Amino acid sequence: MTFNNDHSDLYDSLLEGNKQFIEDSLKSDPEYFESLAKGQSPPVLWIGCADSRVPANQITNTAPGQIFVHRNIANMVIHSDMNMLSVLDYAVNVLKVKHVIVTGHYGCGGVIAAISNKQFGLIDNWLRHIKDVYRLHAKTLDAIEDEETRCDRLVELNVVENVYNLCKTSIVQNAWQTGQQLGVHGWVYSLKTGIITDMKVSAYDNANMENVFKFK
Ligand code: CO
């Protein structure tokens, strides 16, 4: 059995696109693949939303090899998520990235779903973490009447909390403890304008960390 024509065309076009990508890349740099194949030392780890409209490299005008990427629904940093922890550990301890950036985006479907009272199935268990962020900031959020504005604020607060979650991991704590230079940052991307807003919660050490989370 095959799909109807539209789907086959789409599928084929991906492989056609790959041929075009190779041609274009080699045109601008004949050594393009050879140099990339030698290895990677990206200075940045990106933790972003899986949303198809927020690709790390395109929106920061960077090339393959420059950003190590982890994406999930609503750019969450959950301290029991083995996938996220493995990526973070590898990025910090092997690749020695200088910056970890959590990037959320306005109009995030995960956040919109989390703010609602509807059930969506399995994903409700993942979105629960966003509801926890809501609970932490319920006073601020409940005071915002306009639904879109309230959602956008939750997107921002979710990024801030996930930056904080990152700082609390044993991986970031140990890096700071041993004097490794590592900045942790929070950004929000606008789908409507393409603009990235820095949430200005960058952390480079334990200075603003609540005592209970500090490892000594
Ligand atoms: Co999203």
PDB file of C-alpha atoms and ligand atoms in Angstrom:
ATOM      1  CA  MET A   1       0.000   0.000   0.000  1.00  0.00           C
ATOM      2  CA  THR A   2       1.191   3.523  -0.706  1.00  0.00           C
ATOM      3  CA  PHE A   3      -0.030   6.938   0.292  1.00  0.00           C
ATOM      4  CA  ASN A   4      -1.907   9.168  -2.097  1.00  0.00           C
ATOM      5  CA  ASN A   5       0.178  11.292  -4.459  1.00  0.00           C
ATOM      6  CA  ASP A   6       0.430  14.344  -2.236  1.00  0.00           C
ATOM      7  CA  HIS A   7       2.139  12.358   0.484  1.00  0.00           C
ATOM      8  CA  SER A   8       4.537  10.544  -1.870  1.00  0.00           C
ATOM      9  CA  ASP A   9       5.474  13.852  -3.462  1.00  0.00           C
ATOM     10  CA  LEU A  10       6.228  15.360  -0.088  1.00  0.00           C
ATOM     11  CA  TYR A  11       8.316  12.355   0.903  1.00  0.00           C
ATOM     12  CA  ASP A  12      10.281  12.371  -2.356  1.00  0.00           C
ATOM     13  CA  SER A  13      10.817  16.105  -2.102  1.00  0.00           C
ATOM     14  CA  LEU A  14      12.725  15.634   1.150  1.00  0.00           C
ATOM     15  CA  LEU A  15      15.311  13.456  -0.595  1.00  0.00           C
ATOM     16  CA  GLU A  16      15.389  15.856  -3.525  1.00  0.00           C
ATOM     17  CA  GLY A  17      15.967  18.627  -1.005  1.00  0.00           C
ATOM     18  CA  ASN A  18      18.929  16.713   0.373  1.00  0.00           C
ATOM     19  CA  LYS A  19      20.525  16.607  -3.084  1.00  0.00           C
ATOM     20  CA  GLN A  20      20.030  20.351  -3.400  1.00  0.00           C
ATOM     21  CA  PHE A  21      21.523  20.890   0.072  1.00  0.00           C
ATOM     22  CA  ILE A  22      24.657  18.938  -0.894  1.00  0.00           C
ATOM     23  CA  GLU A  23      25.003  20.837  -4.144  1.00  0.00           C
ATOM     24  CA  ASP A  24      24.578  24.247  -2.498  1.00  0.00           C
ATOM     25  CA  SER A  25      26.910  23.427   0.390  1.00  0.00           C
ATOM     26  CA  LEU A  26      29.700  22.204  -1.881  1.00  0.00           C
ATOM     27  CA  LYS A  27      29.295  25.210  -4.149  1.00  0.00           C
ATOM     28  CA  SER A  28      30.063  27.622  -1.321  1.00  0.00           C
ATOM     29  CA  ASP A  29      32.704  25.374   0.285  1.00  0.00           C
ATOM     30  CA  PRO A  30      34.118  22.293  -1.452  1.00  0.00           C
ATOM     31  CA  GLU A  31      35.446  21.035   1.918  1.00  0.00           C
ATOM     32  CA  TYR A  32      32.118  21.565   3.681  1.00  0.00           C
ATOM     33  CA  PHE A  33      31.373  17.949   4.587  1.00  0.00           C
ATOM     34  CA  GLU A  34      34.996  16.929   5.107  1.00  0.00           C
ATOM     35  CA  SER A  35      35.529  19.615   7.714  1.00  0.00           C
ATOM     36  CA  LEU A  36      32.271  18.920   9.540  1.00  0.00           C
ATOM     37  CA  ALA A  37      32.974  15.187   9.543  1.00  0.00           C
ATOM     38  CA  LYS A  38      36.190  15.755  11.517  1.00  0.00           C
ATOM     39  CA  GLY A  39      34.247  16.522  14.686  1.00  0.00           C
ATOM     40  CA  GLN A  40      32.178  19.044  16.555  1.00  0.00           C
ATOM     41  CA  SER A  41      32.937  21.565  19.276  1.00  0.00           C
ATOM     42  CA  PRO A  42      29.794  23.681  19.493  1.00  0.00           C
ATOM     43  CA  PRO A  43      29.993  26.433  22.134  1.00  0.00           C
ATOM     44  CA  VAL A  44      26.252  26.399  22.782  1.00  0.00           C
ATOM     45  CA  LEU A  45      23.644  23.933  24.024  1.00  0.00           C
ATOM     46  CA  TRP A  46      20.114  24.847  22.947  1.00  0.00           C
ATOM     47  CA  ILE A  47      17.106  23.505  24.812  1.00  0.00           C
ATOM     48  CA  GLY A  48      14.110  24.450  22.729  1.00  0.00           C
ATOM     49  CA  CYS A  49      10.551  23.527  21.829  1.00  0.00           C
ATOM     50  CA  ALA A  50       9.944  20.731  19.324  1.00  0.00           C
ATOM     51  CA  ASP A  51       7.716  23.155  17.379  1.00  0.00           C
ATOM     52  CA  SER A  52       8.622  23.008  13.670  1.00  0.00           C
ATOM     53  CA  ARG A  53       8.708  26.807  13.465  1.00  0.00           C
ATOM     54  CA  VAL A  54      11.563  27.296  15.927  1.00  0.00           C
ATOM     55  CA  PRO A  55      14.721  25.760  14.394  1.00  0.00           C
ATOM     56  CA  ALA A  56      17.806  26.748  16.433  1.00  0.00           C
ATOM     57  CA  ASN A  57      20.232  27.350  13.568  1.00  0.00           C
ATOM     58  CA  GLN A  58      17.959  29.303  11.246  1.00  0.00           C
ATOM     59  CA  ILE A  59      16.667  31.768  13.813  1.00  0.00           C
ATOM     60  CA  THR A  60      20.169  32.520  15.140  1.00  0.00           C
ATOM     61  CA  ASN A  61      21.753  32.575  11.702  1.00  0.00           C
ATOM     62  CA  THR A  62      24.253  29.894  12.683  1.00  0.00           C
ATOM     63  CA  ALA A  63      25.592  26.919  10.763  1.00  0.00           C
ATOM     64  CA  PRO A  64      25.684  23.178  11.473  1.00  0.00           C
ATOM     65  CA  GLY A  65      28.417  22.516  14.032  1.00  0.00           C
ATOM     66  CA  GLN A  66      27.721  25.601  16.117  1.00  0.00           C
ATOM     67  CA  ILE A  67      24.776  24.583  18.301  1.00  0.00           C
ATOM     68  CA  PHE A  68      24.182  21.313  20.155  1.00  0.00           C
ATOM     69  CA  VAL A  69      20.426  20.880  20.241  1.00  0.00           C
ATOM     70  CA  HIS A  70      17.879  19.258  22.529  1.00  0.00           C
ATOM     71  CA  ARG A  71      14.187  19.822  21.841  1.00  0.00           C
ATOM     72  CA  ASN A  72      11.020  18.631  23.490  1.00  0.00           C
ATOM     73  CA  ILE A  73       7.454  19.839  23.862  1.00  0.00           C
ATOM     74  CA  ALA A  74       7.548  23.281  25.499  1.00  0.00           C
ATOM     75  CA  ASN A  75      11.337  23.320  26.089  1.00  0.00           C
ATOM     76  CA  MET A  76      11.141  21.690  29.497  1.00  0.00           C
ATOM     77  CA  VAL A  77      14.001  20.900  31.880  1.00  0.00           C
ATOM     78  CA  ILE A  78      12.733  18.094  34.087  1.00  0.00           C
ATOM     79  CA  HIS A  79      15.374  16.814  36.472  1.00  0.00           C
ATOM     80  CA  SER A  80      14.326  13.161  36.087  1.00  0.00           C
ATOM     81  CA  ASP A  81      14.352  13.278  32.277  1.00  0.00           C
ATOM     82  CA  MET A  82      17.233  10.964  31.376  1.00  0.00           C
ATOM     83  CA  ASN A  83      17.267  12.180  27.780  1.00  0.00           C
ATOM     84  CA  MET A  84      17.709  15.839  28.778  1.00  0.00           C
ATOM     85  CA  LEU A  85      20.250  14.939  31.495  1.00  0.00           C
ATOM     86  CA  SER A  86      22.333  12.876  29.068  1.00  0.00           C
ATOM     87  CA  VAL A  87      22.393  15.712  26.539  1.00  0.00           C
ATOM     88  CA  LEU A  88      23.272  18.234  29.253  1.00  0.00           C
ATOM     89  CA  ASP A  89      25.991  16.011  30.724  1.00  0.00           C
ATOM     90  CA  TYR A  90      27.567  15.406  27.337  1.00  0.00           C
ATOM     91  CA  ALA A  91      27.355  19.086  26.377  1.00  0.00           C
ATOM     92  CA  VAL A  92      28.830  20.386  29.631  1.00  0.00           C
ATOM     93  CA  ASN A  93      31.363  17.675  30.478  1.00  0.00           C
ATOM     94  CA  VAL A  94      32.531  16.461  27.084  1.00  0.00           C
ATOM     95  CA  LEU A  95      31.845  19.246  24.606  1.00  0.00           C
ATOM     96  CA  LYS A  96      32.489  21.895  27.295  1.00  0.00           C
ATOM     97  CA  VAL A  97      29.884  24.295  25.944  1.00  0.00           C
ATOM     98  CA  LYS A  98      30.109  27.858  27.237  1.00  0.00           C
ATOM     99  CA  HIS A  99      26.383  28.615  27.167  1.00  0.00           C
ATOM    100  CA  VAL A 100      23.171  26.716  27.700  1.00  0.00           C
ATOM    101  CA  ILE A 101      20.099  28.512  26.379  1.00  0.00           C
ATOM    102  CA  VAL A 102      16.501  27.587  27.101  1.00  0.00           C
ATOM    103  CA  THR A 103      14.381  29.000  24.289  1.00  0.00           C
ATOM    104  CA  GLY A 104      10.614  29.150  24.498  1.00  0.00           C
ATOM    105  CA  HIS A 105       8.270  30.795  22.043  1.00  0.00           C
ATOM    106  CA  TYR A 106       5.061  32.777  22.214  1.00  0.00           C
ATOM    107  CA  GLY A 107       2.003  30.876  21.024  1.00  0.00           C
ATOM    108  CA  CYS A 108       3.512  27.583  22.236  1.00  0.00           C
ATOM    109  CA  GLY A 109       0.954  24.800  21.770  1.00  0.00           C
ATOM    110  CA  GLY A 110       2.229  22.971  24.846  1.00  0.00           C
ATOM    111  CA  VAL A 111       1.715  26.011  27.052  1.00  0.00           C
ATOM    112  CA  ILE A 112      -1.699  26.752  25.540  1.00  0.00           C
ATOM    113  CA  ALA A 113      -2.735  23.147  26.232  1.00  0.00           C
ATOM    114  CA  ALA A 114      -1.355  23.296  29.774  1.00  0.00           C
ATOM    115  CA  ILE A 115      -3.262  26.462  30.612  1.00  0.00           C
ATOM    116  CA  SER A 116      -6.544  24.848  29.558  1.00  0.00           C
ATOM    117  CA  ASN A 117      -8.626  22.373  31.539  1.00  0.00           C
ATOM    118  CA  LYS A 118      -8.942  19.907  28.676  1.00  0.00           C
ATOM    119  CA  GLN A 119      -7.447  16.416  28.673  1.00  0.00           C
ATOM    120  CA  PHE A 120      -5.172  15.544  25.763  1.00  0.00           C
ATOM    121  CA  GLY A 121      -4.032  12.049  26.751  1.00  0.00           C
ATOM    122  CA  LEU A 122      -0.539  10.855  27.613  1.00  0.00           C
ATOM    123  CA  ILE A 123       0.922  14.305  27.072  1.00  0.00           C
ATOM    124  CA  ASP A 124      -1.049  15.627  30.068  1.00  0.00           C
ATOM    125  CA  ASN A 125       1.632  14.063  32.255  1.00  0.00           C
ATOM    126  CA  TRP A 126       4.315  16.104  30.515  1.00  0.00           C
ATOM    127  CA  LEU A 127       2.233  19.289  30.499  1.00  0.00           C
ATOM    128  CA  ARG A 128       1.694  18.854  34.239  1.00  0.00           C
ATOM    129  CA  HIS A 129       5.117  20.446  34.722  1.00  0.00           C
ATOM    130  CA  ILE A 130       3.843  23.617  33.046  1.00  0.00           C
ATOM    131  CA  LYS A 131       0.796  23.594  35.303  1.00  0.00           C
ATOM    132  CA  ASP A 132       3.262  23.478  38.217  1.00  0.00           C
ATOM    133  CA  VAL A 133       4.895  26.627  36.844  1.00  0.00           C
ATOM    134  CA  TYR A 134       1.442  28.210  36.665  1.00  0.00           C
ATOM    135  CA  ARG A 135       0.827  27.309  40.315  1.00  0.00           C
ATOM    136  CA  LEU A 136       4.095  28.992  41.355  1.00  0.00           C
ATOM    137  CA  HIS A 137       3.036  32.207  39.634  1.00  0.00           C
ATOM    138  CA  ALA A 138      -0.740  31.906  39.946  1.00  0.00           C
ATOM    139  CA  LYS A 139      -1.165  35.357  41.493  1.00  0.00           C
ATOM    140  CA  THR A 140       0.579  37.135  38.608  1.00  0.00           C
ATOM    141  CA  LEU A 141      -1.072  35.002  35.944  1.00  0.00           C
ATOM    142  CA  ASP A 142      -4.608  35.075  37.341  1.00  0.00           C
ATOM    143  CA  ALA A 143      -4.424  38.874  37.367  1.00  0.00           C
ATOM    144  CA  ILE A 144      -3.994  38.946  33.561  1.00  0.00           C
ATOM    145  CA  GLU A 145      -7.449  38.999  31.965  1.00  0.00           C
ATOM    146  CA  ASP A 146      -6.573  38.643  28.295  1.00  0.00           C
ATOM    147  CA  GLU A 147      -6.046  34.963  27.563  1.00  0.00           C
ATOM    148  CA  GLU A 148      -3.320  35.397  24.942  1.00  0.00           C
ATOM    149  CA  THR A 149      -1.379  37.801  27.153  1.00  0.00           C
ATOM    150  CA  ARG A 150      -1.689  35.397  30.085  1.00  0.00           C
ATOM    151  CA  CYS A 151      -0.443  32.553  27.901  1.00  0.00           C
ATOM    152  CA  ASP A 152       2.497  34.624  26.680  1.00  0.00           C
ATOM    153  CA  ARG A 153       3.426  35.472  30.254  1.00  0.00           C
ATOM    154  CA  LEU A 154       3.310  31.776  31.151  1.00  0.00           C
ATOM    155  CA  VAL A 155       5.615  31.072  28.196  1.00  0.00           C
ATOM    156  CA  GLU A 156       8.101  33.559  29.694  1.00  0.00           C
ATOM    157  CA  LEU A 157       7.760  32.259  33.243  1.00  0.00           C
ATOM    158  CA  ASN A 158       8.127  28.693  31.995  1.00  0.00           C
ATOM    159  CA  VAL A 159      11.463  29.637  30.402  1.00  0.00           C
ATOM    160  CA  VAL A 160      12.594  31.353  33.609  1.00  0.00           C
ATOM    161  CA  GLU A 161      11.676  28.323  35.737  1.00  0.00           C
ATOM    162  CA  ASN A 162      13.421  25.966  33.329  1.00  0.00           C
ATOM    163  CA  VAL A 163      16.581  28.081  33.459  1.00  0.00           C
ATOM    164  CA  TYR A 164      16.351  27.740  37.215  1.00  0.00           C
ATOM    165  CA  ASN A 165      15.775  23.985  36.869  1.00  0.00           C
ATOM    166  CA  LEU A 166      18.953  23.772  34.795  1.00  0.00           C
ATOM    167  CA  CYS A 167      20.977  25.632  37.412  1.00  0.00           C
ATOM    168  CA  LYS A 168      19.772  23.178  40.059  1.00  0.00           C
ATOM    169  CA  THR A 169      21.023  20.079  38.206  1.00  0.00           C
ATOM    170  CA  SER A 170      24.075  18.353  39.652  1.00  0.00           C
ATOM    171  CA  ILE A 171      25.679  18.800  36.229  1.00  0.00           C
ATOM    172  CA  VAL A 172      25.557  22.617  36.218  1.00  0.00           C
ATOM    173  CA  GLN A 173      26.260  22.760  39.958  1.00  0.00           C
ATOM    174  CA  ASN A 174      29.420  20.655  39.555  1.00  0.00           C
ATOM    175  CA  ALA A 175      30.585  22.687  36.571  1.00  0.00           C
ATOM    176  CA  TRP A 176      30.324  25.898  38.572  1.00  0.00           C
ATOM    177  CA  GLN A 177      31.903  24.247  41.602  1.00  0.00           C
ATOM    178  CA  THR A 178      34.993  23.327  39.608  1.00  0.00           C
ATOM    179  CA  GLY A 179      35.279  26.790  38.082  1.00  0.00           C
ATOM    180  CA  GLN A 180      34.130  25.823  34.591  1.00  0.00           C
ATOM    181  CA  GLN A 181      32.889  28.842  32.671  1.00  0.00           C
ATOM    182  CA  LEU A 182      29.233  28.215  31.954  1.00  0.00           C
ATOM    183  CA  GLY A 183      26.398  30.641  31.395  1.00  0.00           C
ATOM    184  CA  VAL A 184      22.758  29.558  31.574  1.00  0.00           C
ATOM    185  CA  HIS A 185      20.241  31.764  29.779  1.00  0.00           C
ATOM    186  CA  GLY A 186      16.549  32.100  28.946  1.00  0.00           C
ATOM    187  CA  TRP A 187      15.103  33.379  25.673  1.00  0.00           C
ATOM    188  CA  VAL A 188      11.655  33.703  24.153  1.00  0.00           C
ATOM    189  CA  TYR A 189      11.141  33.720  20.388  1.00  0.00           C
ATOM    190  CA  SER A 190       8.273  35.485  18.655  1.00  0.00           C
ATOM    191  CA  LEU A 191       6.725  33.549  15.775  1.00  0.00           C
ATOM    192  CA  LYS A 192       5.050  36.765  14.621  1.00  0.00           C
ATOM    193  CA  THR A 193       8.195  38.924  14.310  1.00  0.00           C
ATOM    194  CA  GLY A 194      11.144  36.533  14.471  1.00  0.00           C
ATOM    195  CA  ILE A 195      12.550  38.520  17.383  1.00  0.00           C
ATOM    196  CA  ILE A 196      14.279  36.762  20.282  1.00  0.00           C
ATOM    197  CA  THR A 197      13.823  38.402  23.679  1.00  0.00           C
ATOM    198  CA  ASP A 198      16.415  37.762  26.371  1.00  0.00           C
ATOM    199  CA  MET A 199      14.581  37.113  29.647  1.00  0.00           C
ATOM    200  CA  LYS A 200      17.619  38.551  31.470  1.00  0.00           C
ATOM    201  CA  VAL A 201      17.892  35.691  33.927  1.00  0.00           C
ATOM    202  CA  SER A 202      21.396  34.653  32.891  1.00  0.00           C
ATOM    203  CA  ALA A 203      23.314  32.834  35.610  1.00  0.00           C
ATOM    204  CA  TYR A 204      27.065  32.198  35.723  1.00  0.00           C
ATOM    205  CA  ASP A 205      27.328  30.940  39.312  1.00  0.00           C
ATOM    206  CA  ASN A 206      25.345  30.109  42.429  1.00  0.00           C
ATOM    207  CA  ALA A 207      24.863  33.733  43.506  1.00  0.00           C
ATOM    208  CA  ASN A 208      21.082  33.807  43.143  1.00  0.00           C
ATOM    209  CA  MET A 209      20.424  30.187  44.008  1.00  0.00           C
ATOM    210  CA  GLU A 210      18.306  29.268  47.022  1.00  0.00           C
ATOM    211  CA  ASN A 211      20.564  27.628  49.588  1.00  0.00           C
ATOM    212  CA  VAL A 212      18.838  24.254  49.586  1.00  0.00           C
ATOM    213  CA  PHE A 213      19.778  23.684  45.929  1.00  0.00           C
ATOM    214  CA  LYS A 214      23.456  24.534  46.306  1.00  0.00           C
ATOM    215  CA  PHE A 215      25.968  21.695  46.264  1.00  0.00           C
ATOM    216  CA  LYS A 216      29.172  22.430  48.131  1.00  0.00           C
TER     217      LYS A 216
HETATM  218 CO    CO B   1       6.128  25.187  21.596  1.00  0.00          CO
END
